[in-house]
Structures are given as structure tokens and as C-alpha cells.
């Protein structure tokens, strides 16, 4: 199972096509969609695709190693599974499947606060290897309680997402009236009925709910008020002052996710953060946003010695991962490809996707003549 | 009951499509079959799949559906025994009776008896068969089906009954048995698909298989229960076979499908298919009942459980599908009943008695058959409407009646056909006396009339068995003292008609063997579940030792579960409080707390220091007070004396929280607890799992009620008093709470202090129905010391800005027990130890 690879889907786009056939439209649209015109989603892709690498063939070379050391643990590959909200809506038990695959393959899985799985269950499934992604809980009591639970469950790394000061204006979701659990409108029901395998699995898995946050949600909150509640309590805007109490309460490695401005990276270093994720939230928050691959090189050159630099947004292949690492990232995260994998192949989808990306990346590094991940910047064709 | 608004136009389209398909199939089959085909056995070309599905569909009627769903809701899988034992009798039908029936070349069951015992017995049985068809297949099903249809559509009962009857009669008249069988097959598929959808949606709602396993009581998975009240195992094993032989092997409506088959192997394969399909009902008819119990416990009228689940959980379009399922269940039963009524009347009454045995032409048979079908449906119409005016529990009576119809017929067939020594006189007297005995016992036991002879009637399954023995004894006894009459004929031996050596026969036997293995596996699997899975709600009692040593005045020594101490899963190790409550003088129930009125009660103080859900209290003037608890044998009393310097809605405007502009509506959308007030939460059954987030059940088992100082159910907004509490999202809870308030099972009197610096509350609770310590059993003062879960809350809202930043701008809400955000979880409540006697006074102890 761990080495599962289905030759029918050698590329993430193949998985995507299969997943689209198996996931109801409203859920797939949430996974795919970006903010407003979705310009930023497309730009993330094209800017990553524009990165070029140059191979070096005549120097002696033995083999390439994908392992990367982060915060005292050596991971088997330089990529992890990014936090994705409402995963359980796209494929039942997706968080559980991906957390298990990631743990078995020894790469980090980052659990979203707005996941359908509870943080306690994912900690158990991932044998304590999963990371935890937190929004900014503005309610002090919730923040305290959540942090206690995260510590108690044994999460090694805390990722605080700071790039959602607003609810992303995503036209597809607005049209679909997206909610978790899904609204039973005629349109949604028809979309669900069109996907029998999803229906069956969903029935057996049960209604997707935000398990981690459930204890804090008030009784009988109507769906239309939930967003307001979330904004007010667990997803509020966070600035450097807001991060300080979290830094004080959390003694382990702290990663700030969603930065793109070098100024912010500097502030994060001053705060005492241990890592930053250069990201524009997969193009889901600011449609005119800069794609993170662009400033990455500059940020990496300046700050790589001070802080771990991670990158996500727009990565869909081993090539993209190599491009990001060559541009200076220590490590990368991918989101959508893993959900495509689970959507297409169910339980085996996590392993398949991880194996595909590892095979692709190995081929690229072998082709370049690069033996370790940290050396990839030497192969970048600088503009 | 159910408002018409439940149905969307799409639901009506779904129903329309179903009716259209049904009629199209019925008509198509009618047109296709040969002109001279028999109305009663078709043209003997029906395939095995149709036979199997038709037997299944005929068997499952709307009353079965509603009743088994309700039984599953109230006691779990036990009812599945009736499904999972049927295969044995289908096996007997297929492998023993079928070759015998088909080789004897008869069309009706009474004709078999005619050959064996002659005309007298023949006439008796023909009439008896007609009566049972009307009782079992036509009347009650139509009444129940029509009632359900009316509840969904809002039509009058007679309109629903008429529409359903017209649909069923139309193709039965035109196409006869062939059309009945073809449409039954279609409706069987529809029922399976529809009920599977209900089951899957239920699973989805309950949290999937994991959720169901965690939340359903373990005992709900038990199939074999020797001590059960509803299906005691020994009674079932004795009584069910008597019903099974009659119902599956000798009832015209079921067996008619066998007569219609081309040959023995086709019939046998069809019967095997029906037996295989019999695996399904527990999964798709009974499982959703269990799921619904987990979703919404506390529904008292379990016959309404099915409709409640459909209207609450099925999305648009699926409600129409479920109505189509109900219609299919009814029509597939009704058409079969109509057809067999017509068959027996035409062939066994009209031809031999009215036509004096003259041969009828095919044309004549068809004409008479159609007229009789029409007449039978008119009879069914009148019968169904007449049932509306009869006793309300008629439905149950008919369910039980089957048990009393069975013994005479089972005796006749088992003893009469198996043993050559049985004479016509023996069979006739056995049958007639048996019928009279069975009906007398049946009517008396259903009405609970014991004539003072014994305390209560035995379980109906035991009665069935005893009556079978009695009837058999009469038959055998009289046969031994009489001689065979002239028109008796010995039927061929079973073993002579069975074709034991054909290869087809072997493969059919192999099918039965596999089925038998599957059934044993299912029983083993569920026994495993009952022992290992599920919600082990009753934590081993730490009270049991105390119970055995304390003097027990009452007869009940019901074991009470208690909070295990210390509560190990309590994450931050908070100890949970406990309070002893004793009997005291009856207080004056007026809302005022007079001096000494509660001196014999247990006092709880320090509300200001209770666990704060919101801001902690810093000034006792802001919120503090005292609670007293006692009972007087009749009511449990809570009295609150609350100090509150600023009364919400009295000293301040009734400002609204931004979370809910409808907070003050007295509906499920309102916030009953929004404002100054107190809450009492009691877990009378004192059972709870260690599961996070488990909430009260919204019934006598466990509940949460609210007294507000500015609104009430009885007085409206502006008048202090009792309100329906949580979980309002559960319709059953809301209904129970409202009923308690309206019936004055729970009452509260509130007095705002003259200086408006606080208020007093007197709150009394009648144990029946509010303190249900086990299903149907309510706490009373003569019981031994009883523990219940208890939590108390006192809320304080002041001006809107006081609680700014808190949810709902709540200022204070202090709880006697439990952690913040978790205090409504059952496992977080404290314990109230209820003593029947008065508080021991310390001087007396010395």
C-alpha cells in the first residue's frame, strides 16, 4: 500500500480529471476556486512554470537524496501536505486518509483548524507526526483551550495562518451556497446523486462537521451566521501583536503561514518564529496578489540563515517543487494535488500522490545532477 | 401531524413518475400476455426473479414497515428475528410444499384440502381463507397506507384510500396475477432502493458507521435475548414456526406465486431468491429505526417514528421517494390480496357452490374474476374507512391477530397432511374448535381480559404455540376415535414428488446451504456487536454496595449507574460536585421564599464562585445567591434566591444579541436562556457515555429547562416563568418540554424583588414524566437512594456593553458543575443523591 502507484495517473492533471468525475461539483469548485476572477490562481501556475533549471552533466554524481531535516526531524521528501479546510466535504475521511499516508511516507501533514477531523484523532492517526494549522482565535478562552489541546495531543509544529484577514470572495462558492455540512438544495442533491461513489462513502463516513471547533460553536447556529461567528472567534485578523501571546504560549517550533512581503518576514523573525510559509493562499484571498515564487528568491537570499523558508501556492508537480526549492525554499507544501489524489483513488490516493511527486522529483534531481535538496539553487537559471 | 409543506413540487414529480411507471408496467404486461391467460396463474410463464421479488414485495406492507421501524426504534434488532427466521419456512415451502403443490395440479390452497378431506372441509377453508385475506392483506394495510398518505398530502382519508385502491385495482383487474407479479417486482426494487437511501442518509446524519457504533446502545444489536419483553427468545423459537408454516407455506396470497410458475425448479429458485432478499429488511427497515433512535431519542408514539424521520431528515425529492416506497409497500400487498381473494372466490366458492361444479369457460372465469376483484376492492374500501372509526389500537390488534389465525391452519396442514390416520372428522373438529379457541383466546388476550384466573396473559408467541398443541390434540384425539370418510383421498407422499436427483435440484440445495451459512454468520456477527461494540452507557455502579446495605422500602431494586469517581476523563481533573437531597415539608408554591420554608432542604451557596462560562463575578452584588433542593414525595423542588443589582429587561431595555435578532421569540429559533434566569439540568436515568459532547436526550431521561425573569411559555414575553430549554434543535425535546409546561408537570413561579435587586424562583418537578430513571419507570420517594446527574446555571445579563466581547454579550453565566464550553455534556454534570426519607438530623445521630 505504501508504495502504491497507479500508472493510469502519472500526472497530477490525470488525478484532477478523475477526481472531478467523482467529487460533487460544489465541493470540487471549492477545491479549485480562487478569489474573484481567479487571476491569481492562474498566475501562480504560470509563474512557477516559468522557472527554468539547468543541468550539470559531466561532474561526478552518485544519486540524489530527497531527505530534508526540519526542526530536528528528517523528512523523506522536501514537500508536505498543506492545510486544507473542509477536506471531508471533498472526499469523506480525506483528512484521515492523508494524515495516515503522510505519516507512513514520513512527510508532514498539516491539519487545518476548519477540518472535518478533530485534532485529537489526527494526532493519533499520524502517530504524532502531523503539524497543526491555527487561525487567530480572538476569543481568549478558545485560544487557550485550543493551544492546550494541541500541546496535549502532541503536535510537534504549530503553523499560524495570517493571510485570511477577510473571508475570500469566491464567486463559485457563493453561487453554490457552500456550507459544511452541505446544504440540501435541489441543485446540490442532484450534484451529489451524480457521484454515487462519493455518496456511498459519505454515508458510511457520516456528516462532515468541523470536529475540532465543534465544542466552541454555539448551540443551533444557523449557517448564515456561522461565518460571522468564525470571523469573530477563530479566524480574526491577526497582526504581530496578536501573534505575541501565541508565541508566548507555544514553546515548540512556530511557523507563520501566508507571508509574501519581506517586511512581514522580518517581523516574523523578530517575533521569534521558526519558519515562514511564503504563500498567497493558493490564490484564494487576493486576486491581484503577487505569486509567491517571485519574491521567494529575494527573501531566501536575505533570510534563509535566520529562519526556515517554506513555500506553497501553484505547485502541482515534481518540477514545480524543484523550481520552488531552486528558488530558495527549504521546503514546500502542496494542497490541491493531494485532494485530487484522494478524490480519484480514495484510500490509496494519498500514497499514489506522494509517490508520484517523489518519483518526479527524483527524476529531475538525477537529471540535473543534484544530490541533495539544499543544493538545488545552484541549478537555477537566474533571470 | 405532518404539514403539507413538507412536500416540494419535486416530491410530487417523483410520486408521479412512480405511479406512471407502475401503471405502464401493469398495462404492458396485461397487453403482452396471451388472450386466454388465466387471471389467477397467468400463463404459467413467470420467471423466477419475478416470483422471488413478488413474494418479498407482497410480504412487506405499510403496516409492517411502520411497525418494524417503530419496534427497532424502541428496542433495536430484536424484531429482525421475524425476518431472519423466515428463510427456514421459505426453505420448507420451496423444497417440501412446492413440488407437492405443483404435482397436485391445483390452483388454490383449499383445493389441496378438498382432495384430502372432501367438500365439507373445503368449504370451511375457502371461507376462512377469504376472511384472512380481508383481515391481513386488504383492510389493515389499506387503512395504514391511506393514513400515511393523507398525513403527507393533507388529503382526506377516503380520498387517499380511493386513489390507492384505484391504482392497485386497475392493473389487477386488467392483467390478473401476471400484472400483479410484474408490478410487485418493480415495487420491490423501488422499496429496496428507497429504504436503502433512507438508511444511508440516516447513517450520514448519525456520523457514519463509526458514529452509529459509538452512539447506539450495545443492547440494540442483540438478536437473541431470553429476557426480552417484546421478543423473548424461547417464546419466539416456539411460537414463530407455527406462524411461519402457515404464513409462508400455506397462505394463498404467498403461495399463489408458486402456482403461477412454469415448473418446480423455477418456483424453487424464486423462493430461494425471496429468502435471500429476506436478509435485507433488518438492514434497510430496522437499521434506520435504530439510527433514528440515536438521532432523536424520546419519541413516545413509535408508530410515528418513520414519518418523523422522513420529514426531518430526508431532503427534497427523497420525501417523494419515501411516499412512493410506502405506496409501493401497500400496492404490492393490496394487489396480491385482491387477486387471491378473487381466485378463491371464483374457483372455490362460485364454481363449486353457485355453479354446482359446472365447468366454467375461460371467458366466464375472467369475467367473474374481474367482477369479484372489483367487489373485493369495494369491500376493502369500506373496511379501511370503517377501521378509522374503530379503536385506535386496531393496528396493533391486527398485528397480533395473525398469531391467532395461524394455529388451526398450521395444524391442518402439518398434522393433516403428514399423518394418514387423521380423519375428516378429526380435521374438521380440530379446525373448527381450534378456530373458536384461538379467536376467544386472541380477543381476550388482546383486551387483557383474564377473568381473574391469572395475573396476565402469556406472550402471544407462547400462546400461539400452546394453541397449536391444543388444536393438534383435538385433531389427533378425534381422528383416533373416528373412521376415514368415503371422500378422503391420500395425497402423494412428499418424498415421491420431490425430484431429488436432478442437477438443478442440487444447485438449488447448494443455494440454500450458502444462505444458511450466511444467516448463521449474521447472527454470530450481531451477537459479537451486542457484546463488544456500541455505547456502553451504564458505567459500573459504585453505588451498588451502598444500595445493598441501605434499607429498601420499595419493590424496585433497579440498579442505578453513577458517575464514576473521580471522573477520569475529565481533562483538567476537576472534581464533580455532589449534593444529597431529602424529603421535606411541602412548601407554599408561590414564588416567595419564606423564612423557614426551606430549612429542611439542602442548601447550595456561592453562586458567585461557580464555574463561569463568561466573565467571572467580581462583586457579589452583581450576582450571587442561594439554591435549596428538596422533595415532598410528590414534587422535587428547587428554590433560588438570586441577588442581581441590574435586572435585564426590568432595569434595562430588552436588547438583542447580534447573534440572533429573534432571540426573544418563543420558538425553536429563540434563545430561551437569553436574559437573567436560572437553568436546571437533570439526568434522571443517570446514564451517560464518556463521549465528548454527549448532550441530554430531551425527555424524562435527561433534560435542560430554563426559567427566565422576562419571558415564559405560559405568560409570553414580559412575564417571568418556565421555558423550553435545550436541545431545542431536537423537535422531540421541544415537544416534550412544551407538553410538560402545558400539563404543569413542571412549574415555576418567579418573583422580582421589590427593589429589583434580584429575584426568587420556586420550581417544582413532577417525577412522572420528568424523572424517568429507566424506560417507563419514574423516580418515587419509596425507591432506594437514587443518583441522578444534575447541573444548575444562573445567568446574568446587564447592559449590552457589560458583556462586550463575550458571545451574545453575556455578562455572567455561572455553572454548578462542568468546564467552560462543556458544561452541557452529560459527563460533566454533578450528582444529586435523592433520598426518600428526611434529612438525618445530626443530634439524633448522636
Tab-separated table of C-alpha atoms in Angstrom, chain B residues 11-243:
chain	number	residue	atom	x	y	z
B	11	UNK	CA	-41.556	15.298	-4.447
B	12	UNK	CA	-44.827	15.261	-6.325
B	13	UNK	CA	-42.983	14.688	-9.606
B	14	UNK	CA	-41.204	11.720	-8.039
B	15	UNK	CA	-44.508	10.269	-6.878
B	16	UNK	CA	-45.962	10.929	-10.322
B	17	UNK	CA	-43.109	9.137	-12.054
B	18	UNK	CA	-43.602	6.152	-9.768
B	19	UNK	CA	-47.327	5.915	-10.461
B	20	UNK	CA	-46.710	6.305	-14.178
B	21	UNK	CA	-44.094	3.552	-14.270
B	22	UNK	CA	-46.282	1.301	-12.181
B	23	UNK	CA	-49.286	1.659	-14.437
B	24	UNK	CA	-47.145	1.404	-17.553
B	25	UNK	CA	-45.650	-1.886	-16.378
B	26	UNK	CA	-49.036	-3.211	-15.312
B	27	UNK	CA	-50.573	-2.319	-18.656
B	28	UNK	CA	-47.644	-3.573	-20.697
B	29	UNK	CA	-47.741	-6.972	-19.036
B	30	UNK	CA	-51.516	-7.165	-19.380
B	31	UNK	CA	-51.353	-6.449	-23.105
B	32	UNK	CA	-48.461	-8.762	-23.749
B	33	UNK	CA	-49.843	-11.901	-22.203
B	34	UNK	CA	-51.924	-14.342	-24.189
B	35	UNK	CA	-55.595	-13.506	-24.506
B	36	UNK	CA	-56.705	-16.668	-22.817
B	37	UNK	CA	-54.226	-16.408	-19.951
B	38	UNK	CA	-55.627	-17.072	-16.521
B	39	UNK	CA	-56.202	-14.169	-14.188
B	40	UNK	CA	-55.106	-16.410	-11.367
B	41	UNK	CA	-51.980	-18.162	-12.510
B	42	UNK	CA	-51.082	-16.046	-15.548
B	43	UNK	CA	-49.945	-18.133	-18.470
B	44	UNK	CA	-47.567	-20.089	-16.252
B	45	UNK	CA	-44.538	-18.381	-17.715
B	46	UNK	CA	-43.423	-16.200	-14.849
B	47	UNK	CA	-39.650	-16.185	-14.312
B	48	UNK	CA	-38.006	-16.992	-11.012
B	49	UNK	CA	-36.781	-13.422	-10.410
B	50	UNK	CA	-40.300	-12.055	-10.634
B	51	UNK	CA	-41.595	-14.777	-8.338
B	52	UNK	CA	-38.935	-14.065	-5.736
B	53	UNK	CA	-39.375	-10.324	-5.793
B	54	UNK	CA	-43.129	-10.637	-5.792
B	55	UNK	CA	-43.139	-12.824	-2.680
B	56	UNK	CA	-40.902	-10.294	-0.958
B	57	UNK	CA	-42.957	-7.296	-2.057
B	58	UNK	CA	-46.258	-8.910	-1.137
B	59	UNK	CA	-44.938	-9.753	2.305
B	60	UNK	CA	-43.841	-6.212	3.073
B	61	UNK	CA	-46.797	-3.922	3.561
B	62	UNK	CA	-47.043	-0.454	5.025
B	63	UNK	CA	-48.120	-1.675	8.442
B	64	UNK	CA	-45.131	-3.988	8.573
B	65	UNK	CA	-42.876	-1.148	7.565
B	66	UNK	CA	-44.179	1.255	10.179
B	67	UNK	CA	-44.328	-1.363	12.911
B	68	UNK	CA	-40.864	-2.809	12.400
B	69	UNK	CA	-39.353	0.657	12.154
B	70	UNK	CA	-41.073	1.581	15.408
B	71	UNK	CA	-40.024	-1.650	17.120
B	72	UNK	CA	-36.442	-1.086	16.026
B	73	UNK	CA	-36.650	2.428	17.415
B	74	UNK	CA	-37.796	1.207	20.798
B	75	UNK	CA	-35.822	-1.999	21.183
B	76	UNK	CA	-33.329	-2.439	18.392
B	77	UNK	CA	-32.596	-5.534	16.359
B	78	UNK	CA	-34.850	-7.982	18.229
B	79	UNK	CA	-37.631	-7.547	15.702
B	80	UNK	CA	-35.242	-8.710	12.980
B	81	UNK	CA	-35.747	-12.293	14.161
B	82	UNK	CA	-39.074	-12.284	12.352
B	83	UNK	CA	-37.185	-11.528	9.139
B	84	UNK	CA	-34.154	-13.677	9.639
B	85	UNK	CA	-36.112	-16.776	10.532
B	86	UNK	CA	-38.382	-16.559	7.523
B	87	UNK	CA	-35.848	-18.257	5.278
B	88	UNK	CA	-36.333	-21.547	7.119
B	89	UNK	CA	-40.014	-21.557	6.218
B	90	UNK	CA	-39.313	-20.415	2.703
B	91	UNK	CA	-36.957	-23.375	2.522
B	92	UNK	CA	-39.791	-25.658	3.634
B	93	UNK	CA	-42.146	-24.007	1.147
B	94	UNK	CA	-39.656	-24.394	-1.666
B	95	UNK	CA	-38.283	-27.847	-1.029
B	96	UNK	CA	-41.233	-29.611	0.608
B	97	UNK	CA	-44.531	-27.956	-0.315
B	98	UNK	CA	-43.762	-26.640	-3.794
B	99	UNK	CA	-43.168	-29.988	-5.568
B	100	UNK	CA	-46.192	-31.285	-3.787
B	101	UNK	CA	-48.426	-28.356	-4.807
B	102	UNK	CA	-47.324	-28.291	-8.413
B	103	UNK	CA	-47.568	-32.056	-8.868
B	104	UNK	CA	-51.053	-31.992	-7.368
B	105	UNK	CA	-52.057	-29.575	-10.116
B	106	UNK	CA	-54.199	-27.267	-8.007
B	107	UNK	CA	-54.708	-23.502	-8.186
B	108	UNK	CA	-55.730	-22.735	-4.661
B	109	UNK	CA	-54.818	-23.926	-1.204
B	110	UNK	CA	-58.364	-25.041	-0.330
B	111	UNK	CA	-58.278	-27.410	-3.326
B	112	UNK	CA	-55.478	-29.368	-1.679
B	113	UNK	CA	-57.611	-29.808	1.390
B	114	UNK	CA	-60.572	-30.802	-0.760
B	115	UNK	CA	-58.580	-33.678	-2.158
B	116	UNK	CA	-57.533	-34.857	1.242
B	117	UNK	CA	-60.642	-34.261	3.341
B	118	UNK	CA	-63.521	-33.718	0.942
B	119	UNK	CA	-66.073	-30.974	0.339
B	120	UNK	CA	-67.079	-30.031	3.877
B	121	UNK	CA	-63.592	-29.104	4.954
B	122	UNK	CA	-63.081	-27.488	1.537
B	123	UNK	CA	-65.938	-25.024	2.016
B	124	UNK	CA	-64.844	-24.202	5.531
B	125	UNK	CA	-61.329	-23.475	4.438
B	126	UNK	CA	-62.419	-21.416	1.411
B	127	UNK	CA	-64.446	-19.107	3.601
B	128	UNK	CA	-61.721	-18.986	6.231
B	129	UNK	CA	-59.204	-18.029	3.540
B	130	UNK	CA	-61.390	-15.188	2.291
B	131	UNK	CA	-61.691	-13.817	5.815
B	132	UNK	CA	-57.976	-13.957	6.453
B	133	UNK	CA	-57.258	-12.255	3.140
B	134	UNK	CA	-59.527	-9.381	4.052
B	135	UNK	CA	-58.084	-9.096	7.554
B	136	UNK	CA	-54.418	-9.443	6.753
B	137	UNK	CA	-53.940	-8.322	3.218
B	138	UNK	CA	-56.660	-5.850	2.401
B	139	UNK	CA	-58.110	-3.947	5.312
B	140	UNK	CA	-55.392	-3.013	7.745
B	141	UNK	CA	-52.769	-2.373	5.085
B	142	UNK	CA	-55.050	-0.092	3.163
B	143	UNK	CA	-56.048	1.787	6.284
B	144	UNK	CA	-52.473	2.325	7.433
B	145	UNK	CA	-51.244	3.143	3.950
B	146	UNK	CA	-54.077	5.581	3.342
B	147	UNK	CA	-53.476	7.247	6.693
B	148	UNK	CA	-49.789	7.765	5.961
B	149	UNK	CA	-50.525	9.084	2.510
B	150	UNK	CA	-53.035	11.521	3.956
B	151	UNK	CA	-50.578	12.719	6.537
B	152	UNK	CA	-48.118	13.654	3.847
B	153	UNK	CA	-50.523	15.126	1.355
B	154	UNK	CA	-53.126	16.609	3.636
B	155	UNK	CA	-55.880	14.790	1.793
B	156	UNK	CA	-58.932	13.279	3.436
B	157	UNK	CA	-58.515	9.614	4.336
B	158	UNK	CA	-61.193	8.452	1.921
B	159	UNK	CA	-59.539	10.279	-0.938
B	160	UNK	CA	-56.182	8.656	-0.240
B	161	UNK	CA	-57.712	5.231	0.201
B	162	UNK	CA	-59.688	5.594	-3.003
B	163	UNK	CA	-56.703	6.731	-5.054
B	164	UNK	CA	-54.503	3.895	-3.784
B	165	UNK	CA	-57.238	1.390	-4.341
B	166	UNK	CA	-57.918	2.577	-7.904
B	167	UNK	CA	-54.244	2.239	-8.781
B	168	UNK	CA	-54.000	-1.244	-7.268
B	169	UNK	CA	-57.278	-2.463	-8.706
B	170	UNK	CA	-56.697	-1.147	-12.222
B	171	UNK	CA	-53.954	-3.462	-13.331
B	172	UNK	CA	-55.115	-6.309	-11.112
B	173	UNK	CA	-58.413	-6.361	-12.973
B	174	UNK	CA	-56.897	-5.994	-16.392
B	175	UNK	CA	-53.794	-8.142	-16.122
B	176	UNK	CA	-54.502	-10.534	-13.269
B	177	UNK	CA	-51.700	-12.292	-11.457
B	178	UNK	CA	-49.177	-11.706	-14.238
B	179	UNK	CA	-49.571	-7.944	-13.864
B	180	UNK	CA	-49.522	-8.237	-10.092
B	181	UNK	CA	-46.264	-10.166	-10.150
B	182	UNK	CA	-44.574	-7.847	-12.653
B	183	UNK	CA	-45.541	-4.694	-10.790
B	184	UNK	CA	-44.593	-6.311	-7.471
B	185	UNK	CA	-41.121	-6.925	-8.829
B	186	UNK	CA	-40.786	-3.277	-9.820
B	187	UNK	CA	-42.107	-2.120	-6.463
B	188	UNK	CA	-39.759	-4.444	-4.635
B	189	UNK	CA	-36.806	-2.831	-6.358
B	190	UNK	CA	-38.226	0.590	-5.518
B	191	UNK	CA	-38.683	-0.304	-1.854
B	192	UNK	CA	-35.151	-1.623	-1.596
B	193	UNK	CA	-33.672	1.448	-3.267
B	194	UNK	CA	-35.811	3.885	-1.282
B	195	UNK	CA	-35.209	2.286	2.085
B	196	UNK	CA	-31.503	1.948	1.341
B	197	UNK	CA	-31.470	5.694	0.658
B	198	UNK	CA	-33.170	6.348	3.994
B	199	UNK	CA	-30.646	4.135	5.752
B	200	UNK	CA	-27.680	5.814	4.094
B	201	UNK	CA	-28.966	9.312	4.807
B	202	UNK	CA	-29.557	8.247	8.393
B	203	UNK	CA	-26.005	6.933	8.609
B	204	UNK	CA	-24.747	10.204	7.197
B	205	UNK	CA	-26.628	12.183	9.823
B	206	UNK	CA	-25.526	9.988	12.680
B	207	UNK	CA	-21.839	10.260	11.836
B	208	UNK	CA	-21.324	7.239	9.641
B	209	UNK	CA	-20.743	3.702	10.778
B	210	UNK	CA	-18.294	4.872	13.438
B	211	UNK	CA	-20.836	7.327	14.760
B	212	UNK	CA	-23.585	4.722	14.884
B	213	UNK	CA	-21.404	2.177	16.635
B	214	UNK	CA	-20.325	4.730	19.198
B	215	UNK	CA	-23.770	6.098	19.920
B	216	UNK	CA	-26.220	3.217	19.626
B	217	UNK	CA	-26.781	1.272	22.834
B	218	UNK	CA	-24.977	-2.068	22.655
B	219	UNK	CA	-28.124	-3.943	23.605
B	220	UNK	CA	-29.778	-2.647	20.434
B	221	UNK	CA	-27.635	-5.068	18.438
B	222	UNK	CA	-28.854	-8.069	20.404
B	223	UNK	CA	-30.840	-10.596	18.373
B	224	UNK	CA	-31.135	-13.329	20.932
B	225	UNK	CA	-32.494	-12.131	24.240
B	226	UNK	CA	-34.012	-14.581	26.646
B	227	UNK	CA	-35.323	-11.881	28.965
B	228	UNK	CA	-36.744	-9.538	26.374
B	229	UNK	CA	-40.272	-8.332	26.906
B	230	UNK	CA	-41.017	-7.785	23.243
B	231	UNK	CA	-39.388	-10.865	21.691
B	232	UNK	CA	-38.375	-13.353	24.390
B	233	UNK	CA	-36.162	-15.866	22.664
B	234	UNK	CA	-37.749	-19.091	23.880
B	235	UNK	CA	-41.238	-17.881	23.027
B	236	UNK	CA	-40.027	-16.851	19.624
B	237	UNK	CA	-38.469	-20.227	18.931
B	238	UNK	CA	-41.673	-21.981	19.986
B	239	UNK	CA	-44.267	-19.637	18.508
B	240	UNK	CA	-42.764	-18.321	15.325
B	241	UNK	CA	-42.624	-21.673	13.482
B	242	UNK	CA	-46.380	-22.041	13.949
B	243	UNK	CA	-46.912	-18.677	12.307
